[in-house]
C-alpha angles and dihedrals in degrees: 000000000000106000123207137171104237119010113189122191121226129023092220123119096311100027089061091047083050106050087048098053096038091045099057094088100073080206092068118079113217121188102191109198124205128185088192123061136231130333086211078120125134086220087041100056096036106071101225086051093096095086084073091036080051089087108001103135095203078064113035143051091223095205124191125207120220120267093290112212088201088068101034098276106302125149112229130228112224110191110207134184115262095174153072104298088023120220082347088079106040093041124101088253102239113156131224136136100195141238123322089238107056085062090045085053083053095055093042090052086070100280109126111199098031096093122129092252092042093061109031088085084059091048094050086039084063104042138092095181102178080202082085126250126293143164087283100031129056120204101199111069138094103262107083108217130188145201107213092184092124090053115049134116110281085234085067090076092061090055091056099047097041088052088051091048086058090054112256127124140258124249121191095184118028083185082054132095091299129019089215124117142045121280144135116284129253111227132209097245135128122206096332090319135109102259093201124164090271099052094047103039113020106033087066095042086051085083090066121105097208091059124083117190113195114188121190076038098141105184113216107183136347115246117239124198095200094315097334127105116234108156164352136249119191136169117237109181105324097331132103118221140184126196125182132232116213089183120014143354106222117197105194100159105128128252096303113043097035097066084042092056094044087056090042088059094047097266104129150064104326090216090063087034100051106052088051083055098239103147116236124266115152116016092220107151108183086068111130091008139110088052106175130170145176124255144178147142135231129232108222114216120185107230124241083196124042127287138190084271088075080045113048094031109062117071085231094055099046083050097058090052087041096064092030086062101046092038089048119355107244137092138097083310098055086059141055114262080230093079103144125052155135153182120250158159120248087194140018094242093076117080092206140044108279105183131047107217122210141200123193118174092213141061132212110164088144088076116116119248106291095018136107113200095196086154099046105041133174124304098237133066099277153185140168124201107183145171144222130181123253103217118013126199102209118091139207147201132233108194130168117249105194137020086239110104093216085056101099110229124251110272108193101169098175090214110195092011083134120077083210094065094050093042089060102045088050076061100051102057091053084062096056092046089052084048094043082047090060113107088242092061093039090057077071117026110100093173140345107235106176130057082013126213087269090082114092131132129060088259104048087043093050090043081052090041085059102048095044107034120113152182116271090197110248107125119172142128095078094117092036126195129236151110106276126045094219086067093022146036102208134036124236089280085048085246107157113262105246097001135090134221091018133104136161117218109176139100085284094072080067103121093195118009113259119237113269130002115349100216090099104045087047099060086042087064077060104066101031085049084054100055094045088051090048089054104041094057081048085057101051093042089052094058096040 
């Protein structure tokens, strides 16, 4: 049985980060293990290419959720990374790191060292930012980021204006001194190219001799010695395998699949582990719970100027990008279609921003259910601005179903349970229809097609907020941390409550969702992960 110091499970956001920092003492051994295969993907690497990624299952876990009462009754469908770089790599690459005070809150829920302050020198640490370094950015880390100001959409500039005629400001760094504001987003590329996890940590680690990346490596359950982690056995093609860990057991699988492997090795609620017949372990109950995400809709507008959608629809205009991307690499397809943006209050009674707004200069409501046609939009000239809340109230479950580890586990994410979170989308939309009502967006809104003039008063927008509403893809939360195992499942070092030799280190160790898109903040759980685990093996030496 192969033996290593540290084996981490998942090369997703946090895994990568993982298998980089633990791997720079040649005199550590790291096993990194991927259930997923390579990134080595033409819609992988071209940034626009997510839309295809969007639903590629050689490249996905194309999760479901369960029917979901908030939004009438609809399953959603949760993409997930199942590939090297994980949901880095399939995501549409907007970078934020969040509020200040959602990392403050995490501090203030009984979690020393994840205050604000304490983490803005780990987000510069991670960041190239080619907008120069600062006393917020950083410029020589591994995580290219860009500002794509000079080439957005023209449409991007009514937006602006019409968000500054309604009287909000203007931001030109959401990753700045304030998130506040509307702007236009910085993206994770590098000269025309995706700049996932992957791509920045662990292609470059790749060249080390002391770390062993497996990929098709689908972990089935974590070894224990007593209460001690010791290993991990995973399935690659039709073999079972079992690897040791001298140090650490690092479970690095996402939101979805780390609480479904806990429970798959007997860490959970014993009432969900024992019909399924797992023998209990560990009694941990908030397993699987404090699922939180992120959601939102889009108003659709029909465009009096031309959009993406003239672009990217005709054979002729996807050939011109075309060749613009592979000549020189830039383009619409070197970019995200979510291009505008910003971070708001939708009253004066909040004392952050509540609501992340978007702008994106094309339309493809034609698209069939899980499936983003980012290449085949709409027929018409067309735009979306859209919202999603910050920091939602309502809460959800992921449960194993079956003791099989291929049965994907139950995902009930009560979207909309909480009056609060309804309350402020209704808000929301308000606001895009104050900023849609602005001369500069007049100058090129043909029609408003969803949610329709029809739609006027609360109850109809809120009937409209339910059958529309989605995901935005950013679940967390489902591994919490926190001080005490009866409300948590890790400790401030993401150490395990009650276990030894086993942490989790991913976006489900998020005790409350941060506000905006979670690729940075979980890459951020990397590197601090990394450095915990680092000191804490100086520690033990030094004693020793």
């Amino acid at each position: 049985m192969d033996s290593f110091d540290y084996v981490i499970i998942g090369a997703g956001s946090a895994g990568c980060v993982l298998a980089s920092r633990l791997s720079e003492n040649p005199g550590t051994r790291v096993l990194l293990l991927e259930a997923g295969g390579s990134d080595l993907n033409f819609w992988v690497r071209m940034p626009i290419g997510y839309g295809k990624a969007f639903h590629d299952a050689k490249l996905n876990w194309k999760y479901s959720t369960e029917p979901d009462a908030g939004t009438t009754g609809k399953p959603a469908y949760w993409p997930r990374g199942k590939v090297l770089g994980g949901s880095s790599s399939i995501n549409a690459m907007v970078y934020i790191r969040g509020q200040a005070g959602d990392f403050d809150d995490w501090a203030a829920l009984g979690n020393p060292g994840w205050s604000f302050d304490e983490l803005l020198p780990i987000y510069r640490r991670m960041e190239d930012n080619l907008a120069g370094e600062d006393e917020w950015r950083g410029c020589d880390g591994p995580l290219t980021v860009s500002n794509i100001e000079d080439s957005v959409h023209p449409l991007c500039a009514n937006y602006l204006a019409a968000a500054e005629a309604a009287g909000l400001a203007r931001n030109s760094d959401f990753n700045g001194a304030t998130q506040e504001g509307v702007g236009i987003y910085q993206i994770t590329t590098r000269r025309g190219f995706r700049c996932s996890a992957a791509t920045a940590y662990l292609q470059p680690a790749r060249k080390r001799r002391n770390l062993d990346v497996r990929t098709r490596a689908h972990v089935t359950r974590i070894l224990f010695r007593g209460k001690r982690a010791v290993g991990v056995e995973y399935l690659q093609g039709t073999e079972v395998k079992q690897v040791t860990a001298r140090a650490e057991v690092i479970l690095s699988a996402g939101a979805v699949n780390s609480p479904q492997i806990l429970q798959l090795s007997g860490i959970g609620d014993p009432a969900t582990l024992k019909p399924l017949g797992i023998d209990v372990l560990h009694a941990a109950p908030m397993v699987g719970q404090n699922l939180q995400d992120h959601v939102g809709f889009d108003h659709l507008y029909k465009s009096k100027k031309p959009t993406l959608n003239d672009v990217l629809r005709p054979w002729w205009g996807r050939l011109r990008v075309g060749l613009q991307y592979v000549l020189i690499r830039t383009g619409p397809l070197s970019l995200s279609v979510n291009q505008g943006g910003g971070f708001v209050r939708t009253n004066p009674a909040h004392s952050r921003p509540n609501i992340q707004l978007y702008f994106s200069p094309v339309s493809y409501t034609r698209a069939q259910p899980g499936k983003r046609a980012l290449m085949s939009p709409d027929v018409f000239s067309g735009f979306l601005m859209g919202v999603s809340n910050c920091h939602p109230k309502s809460r959800g479950s992921i449960d194993i179903r079956s003791a099989d580890p291929a049965a994907p586990p139950k995902i009930v994410p009560n979207y909309l349970s909480c009056d609060e979170d309804v309350s402020e989308l209704l808000e929301a939309g308000n606001m895009l229809r104050r900023i849609a009502a602005t001369a500069p967006m007049q100058d090129i809104i043909a029609q408003e097609l969803k949610p329709g003039p029809q739609i006027t008063s609360d109850a109809e927008m809120i009937a409209d907020i339910r059958a529309r509403t989605g995901t935005v893809f950013h679940p967390c939360g489902t591994c919490s941390m926190g001080p005490a195992q009866e409300s948590a499942v890790v400790d401030a070092r993401l150490r395990v409550h009650g276990l030894d030799g086993l942490r989790v280190v991913d976006a489900s160790i998020f005790p409350r969702i941060t506000s905006g898109n979670l690729n940075a903040p979980s890459m951020m759980v990397g590197e601090k992960g990394a450095q915990m685990i680092l000191q804490d093996a100086a520690r033990i030496t030094g004693l020793s």
